């Protein structure tokens, strides 16, 4: 068996097959490759197919440009257990059941074959939501590195499900108005600000089973966890997590050129909004997006649309065709015609490019973690409308803790009059100025963390060194 070289470790990297997980995973893979790692990056066939379809000139290997730039990243695909053409968005539970029960067999076979051809492979880097990393890393004697793409607070809350349950704040959540102040590393949080899976009435869904199996049957025993967060933004939570396992805040993980992609990761074609935005005054346009994954109702979208129309505020709305369901149209009849001078509606765009355009002055967001980090980086204050999973907790961080956004409404009780008023508040109100000052400071915190000697840079270097030590120990 060839020796495992710790100087240039070789890691297999397997992201979770969703847009919001794929983007930071590809960026982490290139960051590690820039540090001398060899990476074999594995997408599901379905993700690969979507990326290829989104491109004018598809490439069989999304890392071709990265390799030309000198990075040692190889690329392959694996089946998630379903046919490529299967509508995963419309059949969410079936998709998740496959990730829970079927995907491990495909991954096992792939990893076995990769190691047979290249025994120098020493590490497995996987998204923390995968259910099989512990089994695979033990079987093939690989260093097990877990990538947590959400704030540290979320993982910390999941790690303490037992405490939440004991106190009546999970399964069933029977004390909605309490303050939760007994979790190590969390000063206080209300039940309504916990993740949707904690607030759910049914806690035996396939997503719950994935969370339990992935986190308690895997992530908790990973050799290392790296997290796309920033030490200065979550100091207490990180301190607490670090007492249980080696945990590194290395975010925000962005490309060197914020709006330029070395690697294509978009699952849909990006519509260019720049010429439309170029004609708008500075900070006058509201950007609206609910991310890649969440669904909502026609009623909610109709209230938001009517509120937007009434506000008169210019907007770019990235509205996925499957936001309501893959089979239904989303907006009220005639809306697009009514707003043709006020707004631009596109199915999907380059969000980083839109957010960094000088004409953007606010972001109506579902509070996906990537969107939050990108908005901070572009100093664009947010109006928050979380829909599921970690988004409720991310809103708490944005609105209550960091004061860089406002809340649209509680739950999905959106009313058009409130939408109009809140949009005006966000764009021009008194609070708007305060938020702009705060978000500038928060952006500086992110910049400092990434700068030479900054916390994220130090943590990343330390993480890389410790991985090398671990590889040597496992030889
Ligand atoms: N995004 C994009 N174009 C769009 C909408 C979103 O490029 O029209 C990107 C966005 O920049 C972010 C990711 O998709 O990086 C969405 O991730 P996030 O964590 O915000 O939400 P999720 O999609 O996971 O719910």
XYZ file of C-alpha atoms and ligand atoms in Angstrom:
500
model
C 0.000 0.000 0.000
C 1.412 3.417 -0.989
C 2.248 5.777 1.854
C -0.295 8.455 2.781
C 1.541 11.746 2.363
C 0.554 14.255 5.006
C 2.399 17.120 3.252
C -0.100 17.127 0.392
C -3.063 15.282 1.815
C -5.535 13.770 -0.607
C -9.190 14.154 0.422
C -12.406 12.902 -1.101
C -14.962 15.739 -0.764
C -18.669 14.880 -0.949
C -21.098 17.819 -0.577
C -24.803 17.530 0.236
C -26.686 17.599 -3.074
C -28.467 20.938 -2.646
C -27.504 24.334 -4.083
C -26.903 26.077 -0.748
C -24.551 23.277 0.364
C -22.790 22.822 -2.959
C -21.650 26.454 -3.318
C -19.613 26.695 -0.070
C -18.364 23.110 -0.529
C -16.816 23.872 -3.910
C -15.283 27.012 -2.423
C -13.869 25.077 0.548
C -12.481 22.459 -1.835
C -10.644 25.129 -3.863
C -9.432 26.803 -0.648
C -7.950 23.496 0.519
C -6.430 22.834 -2.902
C -4.777 26.272 -2.734
C -3.184 25.041 0.517
C -1.682 22.029 -1.255
C -4.442 19.452 -0.782
C -5.331 17.104 -3.586
C -9.108 16.943 -3.735
C -11.347 14.413 -5.432
C -14.680 16.208 -5.539
C -17.812 14.093 -5.931
C -21.147 15.454 -7.117
C -24.276 13.397 -7.511
C -25.103 12.642 -11.142
C -28.242 14.732 -10.754
C -26.352 17.803 -9.503
C -23.800 17.405 -12.272
C -26.587 17.178 -14.842
C -28.236 20.382 -13.541
C -24.967 22.329 -13.616
C -24.241 21.117 -17.152
C -27.761 22.054 -18.276
C -27.380 25.556 -16.861
C -24.286 26.299 -18.936
C -24.112 27.561 -22.516
C -21.080 25.314 -23.090
C -21.280 22.388 -20.678
C -18.088 20.773 -19.471
C -17.891 17.193 -18.218
C -15.550 18.397 -15.509
C -16.522 21.527 -13.555
C -12.967 21.900 -12.223
C -11.182 22.209 -15.592
C -10.531 25.943 -15.076
C -9.396 25.389 -11.486
C -6.886 22.778 -12.621
C -5.585 25.155 -15.290
C -5.068 27.637 -12.457
C -2.797 25.060 -10.806
C -5.162 23.393 -8.325
C -5.081 19.616 -7.985
C -8.810 18.913 -7.976
C -10.203 15.826 -9.649
C -13.881 15.355 -10.314
C -16.291 12.452 -10.455
C -19.957 11.683 -9.871
C -22.022 9.209 -7.905
C -25.682 8.184 -8.029
C -27.944 9.340 -5.204
C -30.125 6.326 -5.964
C -32.685 8.060 -8.190
C -32.817 8.549 -11.964
C -31.256 11.821 -13.127
C -34.545 13.161 -14.538
C -36.514 12.560 -11.314
C -38.044 15.802 -9.916
C -36.384 15.988 -6.504
C -37.947 19.344 -5.642
C -41.485 18.061 -6.195
C -40.768 14.744 -4.429
C -38.744 16.002 -1.492
C -39.475 13.141 0.919
C -38.680 10.437 -1.606
C -35.423 12.230 -2.409
C -34.499 12.447 1.275
C -35.434 8.767 1.846
C -32.939 7.904 -0.875
C -30.210 10.000 0.750
C -31.026 8.281 4.046
C -31.209 4.682 2.842
C -29.763 4.227 -0.648
C -26.942 6.700 -1.243
C -24.520 5.075 1.230
C -24.200 1.930 -0.914
C -23.253 4.009 -3.957
C -20.784 6.113 -1.947
C -19.255 2.995 -0.402
C -18.641 1.479 -3.828
C -17.198 4.720 -5.212
C -14.842 5.353 -2.278
C -13.655 1.728 -2.414
C -12.827 2.108 -6.118
C -11.133 5.498 -5.667
C -8.893 4.142 -2.912
C -8.066 1.025 -4.939
C -6.725 3.252 -7.716
C -5.118 5.831 -5.436
C -4.151 4.535 -1.982
C -2.723 7.971 -1.062
C -6.278 9.107 -0.229
C -6.261 9.876 3.490
C -9.286 12.062 4.291
C -13.021 12.146 3.780
C -14.628 15.603 3.838
C -18.400 15.487 3.824
C -21.344 17.713 4.543
C -22.485 17.210 8.142
C -25.982 16.234 6.938
C -24.788 13.044 5.260
C -25.729 9.938 7.242
C -22.862 7.641 6.248
C -19.460 9.450 6.798
C -18.629 7.628 10.034
C -19.268 4.226 8.489
C -17.262 5.053 5.342
C -14.353 6.732 7.145
C -14.008 3.825 9.597
C -14.222 1.215 6.843
C -11.500 2.870 4.742
C -9.481 4.317 7.659
C -9.847 7.925 6.539
C -9.649 11.098 8.631
C -13.292 12.120 9.037
C -13.843 15.854 8.429
C -17.344 17.256 8.672
C -18.326 20.495 6.931
C -21.091 22.452 8.684
C -22.442 25.026 6.214
C -24.762 26.836 8.651
C -24.102 29.044 11.710
C -22.480 27.301 14.686
C -25.572 28.175 16.759
C -27.680 25.760 14.696
C -25.382 22.783 15.266
C -25.144 23.657 18.942
C -28.941 23.642 19.265
C -29.190 20.286 17.490
C -26.465 18.859 19.735
C -28.659 19.745 22.725
C -31.940 18.201 21.584
C -31.949 16.203 24.831
C -31.966 19.398 26.916
C -34.617 20.987 24.697
C -36.776 17.889 25.080
C -36.311 17.772 28.849
C -37.505 21.372 29.100
C -40.545 20.973 26.857
C -39.011 22.804 23.923
C -38.914 19.871 21.491
C -41.130 16.926 20.694
C -43.626 18.181 21.675
C -42.864 21.877 21.869
C -45.365 22.747 24.599
C -43.962 26.009 26.000
C -43.914 28.437 23.085
C -43.512 31.622 25.121
C -40.516 30.550 27.215
C -36.991 31.818 26.982
C -34.466 29.040 26.422
C -31.428 29.969 28.503
C -30.008 26.634 29.622
C -28.020 25.599 26.550
C -24.254 25.955 26.894
C -22.997 28.678 24.557
C -26.463 30.159 23.931
C -27.343 33.199 26.025
C -31.043 33.032 25.226
C -33.335 32.091 22.395
C -37.111 31.819 22.023
C -38.728 28.608 20.756
C -40.043 30.517 17.704
C -36.429 31.269 16.753
C -35.323 27.649 16.798
C -35.065 25.632 13.590
C -38.318 24.526 11.963
C -37.503 20.897 12.754
C -37.494 21.711 16.466
C -40.776 23.644 16.241
C -42.475 20.938 14.147
C -45.491 19.055 15.496
C -44.418 15.891 13.667
C -40.848 15.074 14.670
C -40.657 11.765 12.847
C -40.326 13.037 9.281
C -37.558 11.812 7.009
C -35.703 15.113 7.579
C -35.784 14.503 11.354
C -34.451 10.998 10.849
C -31.635 12.344 8.665
C -30.738 14.986 11.249
C -30.647 12.441 14.079
C -28.639 9.891 12.156
C -26.246 12.394 10.563
C -25.499 14.462 13.649
C -25.613 11.893 16.448
C -24.447 8.933 14.375
C -21.697 10.854 12.608
C -20.893 14.546 12.945
C -20.541 14.307 16.727
C -17.791 11.728 16.294
C -16.043 13.423 13.357
C -12.317 14.064 13.836
C -12.807 17.717 12.827
C -15.711 20.037 12.081
C -15.164 23.089 9.892
C -17.859 25.722 9.849
C -18.724 28.566 7.477
C -19.035 31.085 10.298
C -16.939 33.786 11.924
C -15.510 33.529 15.434
C -16.279 37.148 16.347
C -19.943 36.745 15.366
C -20.579 33.628 17.464
C -17.888 33.651 20.182
C -19.808 31.920 23.013
C -21.321 29.217 20.860
C -17.960 28.425 19.301
C -16.266 28.251 22.678
C -18.852 25.762 23.825
C -18.660 23.616 20.678
C -14.887 23.572 20.881
C -15.123 21.870 24.242
C -16.792 18.855 22.667
C -14.716 18.392 19.486
C -12.169 20.210 17.300
C -14.321 22.880 15.673
C -13.026 25.591 13.328
C -14.792 28.798 12.250
C -13.234 29.562 8.881
C -15.878 31.713 7.161
C -17.040 33.464 5.241
C -15.925 31.121 2.484
C -16.046 33.275 -0.630
C -14.188 33.203 -3.960
C -11.123 35.456 -4.226
C -13.042 37.617 -6.672
C -16.450 37.834 -4.974
C -18.571 37.846 -8.145
C -16.334 35.659 -10.319
C -16.684 31.875 -10.342
C -13.663 29.704 -11.004
C -15.993 26.696 -10.844
C -19.595 26.551 -12.087
C -21.933 25.668 -9.246
C -25.226 27.153 -10.359
C -28.001 24.607 -10.855
C -29.977 26.952 -13.104
C -28.994 29.400 -15.862
C -28.207 32.794 -14.443
C -30.046 35.701 -16.040
C -27.934 38.851 -16.283
C -29.538 41.772 -14.417
C -26.658 44.235 -14.695
C -27.863 46.429 -17.567
C -31.287 46.822 -15.912
C -29.614 47.690 -12.590
C -27.170 50.099 -14.250
C -30.070 52.467 -14.965
C -31.241 52.695 -11.363
C -30.100 55.191 -8.698
C -27.764 54.084 -5.910
C -29.383 51.951 -3.183
C -32.834 52.318 -4.749
C -33.579 48.692 -5.680
C -34.889 45.903 -3.456
C -33.589 42.428 -4.301
C -36.017 39.577 -3.555
C -35.085 35.906 -3.369
C -36.129 32.905 -1.306
C -33.132 30.802 -2.272
C -32.869 27.524 -4.099
C -34.937 25.138 -2.084
C -37.767 26.574 0.005
C -41.341 26.536 -1.189
C -44.167 28.847 -0.254
C -47.814 29.412 -1.172
C -49.437 31.417 -3.942
C -51.220 33.448 -1.277
C -47.945 34.527 0.368
C -46.412 35.449 -2.994
C -49.516 37.363 -3.957
C -49.401 39.466 -0.747
C -45.700 40.187 -1.295
C -46.316 41.059 -4.958
C -49.177 43.439 -4.113
C -47.153 45.019 -1.293
C -44.257 45.560 -3.678
C -46.504 47.120 -6.315
C -48.070 49.468 -3.786
C -44.659 50.512 -2.389
C -43.506 51.731 -5.805
C -39.977 50.534 -4.926
C -37.906 49.214 -7.843
C -37.058 45.544 -7.474
C -35.287 42.529 -8.910
C -37.095 39.329 -7.992
C -35.326 36.010 -8.522
C -38.361 33.768 -8.579
C -37.681 30.077 -9.107
C -40.312 28.465 -11.340
C -40.790 25.705 -8.720
C -41.222 28.072 -5.735
C -44.885 27.066 -5.337
C -44.543 23.631 -6.901
C -43.032 22.379 -10.103
C -46.490 22.356 -11.698
C -47.978 25.728 -10.845
C -47.422 29.401 -11.674
C -46.511 31.613 -8.736
C -47.555 35.229 -9.309
C -51.023 36.779 -9.564
C -52.373 37.018 -13.104
C -51.265 40.241 -14.808
C -48.682 41.168 -12.145
C -45.687 41.049 -14.479
C -47.409 43.419 -16.908
C -48.369 45.800 -14.058
C -44.791 46.077 -12.769
C -42.928 46.087 -16.069
C -41.545 49.588 -15.404
C -40.932 48.954 -11.696
C -39.309 45.561 -11.486
C -37.341 42.817 -13.161
C -38.499 39.255 -12.552
C -36.037 36.501 -13.436
C -36.093 32.789 -12.648
C -32.512 32.804 -11.302
C -29.557 35.189 -11.341
C -25.971 35.559 -10.182
C -26.957 36.655 -6.668
C -23.484 37.803 -5.678
C -23.349 40.056 -8.754
C -26.811 41.474 -8.024
C -26.110 42.098 -4.336
C -22.846 43.848 -5.092
C -24.428 46.200 -7.630
C -24.471 49.790 -6.255
C -28.187 50.213 -7.048
C -29.208 47.480 -4.570
C -30.371 48.976 -1.263
C -32.169 46.094 0.481
C -32.731 42.344 0.357
C -35.978 40.508 1.052
C -34.501 37.152 1.973
C -35.594 33.772 3.335
C -32.399 33.986 5.445
C -30.501 31.088 3.933
C -27.055 31.260 5.505
C -25.198 31.892 2.230
C -27.585 34.727 1.421
C -27.044 36.263 4.860
C -23.248 36.148 4.510
C -23.376 37.515 0.960
C -25.694 40.340 2.008
C -23.362 41.306 4.861
C -20.404 41.259 2.482
C -22.240 43.669 0.157
C -23.485 45.790 3.085
C -27.111 45.320 2.057
C -29.557 45.341 5.017
C -32.155 42.571 5.037
C -35.863 42.145 5.518
C -36.324 38.615 6.758
C -38.956 36.115 5.747
C -37.738 32.670 6.868
C -39.521 29.622 5.472
C -37.906 26.526 6.944
C -35.010 24.782 8.688
C -32.195 27.074 10.000
C -33.708 30.224 8.451
C -35.703 31.141 11.592
C -32.585 30.998 13.725
C -30.562 32.912 11.137
C -33.221 35.629 11.271
C -32.736 35.901 15.025
C -29.011 36.459 14.468
C -29.649 39.073 11.760
C -32.490 40.973 13.448
C -31.998 40.577 17.213
C -28.286 39.966 17.674
C -26.559 41.862 14.883
C -29.297 44.431 14.105
C -28.644 44.379 10.386
C -32.151 43.492 9.291
C -35.834 43.736 10.160
C -38.494 41.090 10.394
C -41.255 40.958 7.770
C -43.859 39.103 9.860
C -44.377 36.163 12.211
C -44.939 32.800 10.518
C -46.409 33.189 7.057
C -49.051 35.736 8.078
C -47.980 38.227 5.426
C -50.281 41.173 4.799
C -49.769 43.405 1.766
C -50.104 46.685 3.753
C -47.398 45.527 6.165
C -45.215 44.484 3.244
C -45.481 47.976 1.722
C -44.668 49.714 5.015
C -41.793 47.431 5.942
C -40.213 47.707 2.494
C -40.308 51.500 2.815
C -38.765 51.239 6.309
C -35.979 49.041 5.012
C -35.126 51.191 2.030
C -35.514 54.703 3.456
C -36.798 54.768 7.033
C -34.937 55.936 10.117
C -34.060 52.365 11.005
C -32.578 51.913 7.562
C -29.701 54.285 8.381
C -28.983 52.523 11.681
C -28.898 49.157 9.929
C -26.566 50.475 7.238
C -24.131 51.607 9.932
C -24.337 48.244 11.730
C -23.911 46.176 8.584
C -20.809 48.163 7.640
C -19.328 47.182 11.016
C -20.345 43.553 10.539
C -18.751 43.526 7.089
C -15.542 44.819 8.660
C -15.656 41.924 11.138
C -15.829 39.506 8.201
C -12.984 41.252 6.376
C -10.808 41.234 9.473
C -11.449 37.537 10.036
C -10.245 36.752 6.525
C -7.267 39.129 6.606
C -3.740 37.931 7.360
C -3.651 37.005 11.042
C -7.455 37.216 11.292
C -9.431 34.558 13.151
C -10.725 32.629 10.130
C -7.324 32.564 8.525
C -5.650 31.385 11.740
C -8.329 28.762 12.314
C -7.995 27.505 8.744
C -4.200 27.193 9.036
C -4.517 25.432 12.375
C -7.121 23.075 10.959
C -4.859 22.148 8.031
C -1.892 21.544 10.365
C -3.939 19.369 12.680
C -5.343 17.320 9.823
C -1.772 16.577 8.747
C -0.861 15.477 12.278
C -3.911 13.218 12.364
C -3.001 11.656 9.017
C 0.473 10.880 10.382
C -1.059 9.313 13.502
C -3.267 7.081 11.358
C -0.391 5.787 9.183
N -28.446 32.133 -5.537
C -28.103 32.511 -6.816
N -29.079 33.000 -7.620
C -30.360 33.150 -7.248
C -30.696 32.763 -5.915
C -29.712 32.270 -5.081
O -26.941 32.431 -7.216
O -31.182 33.584 -8.068
C -27.389 31.582 -4.665
C -27.069 32.519 -3.517
O -26.066 33.431 -3.909
C -26.627 31.559 -2.414
C -27.351 30.258 -2.742
O -27.843 30.386 -4.064
O -25.243 31.364 -2.478
C -28.530 29.994 -1.832
O -28.066 29.580 -0.592
P -28.778 29.996 0.749
O -28.011 29.361 1.864
O -28.934 31.435 0.832
O -30.239 29.396 0.639
P -30.801 27.944 0.235
O -30.918 27.956 -1.238
O -29.820 26.922 0.727
O -32.107 27.883 0.913
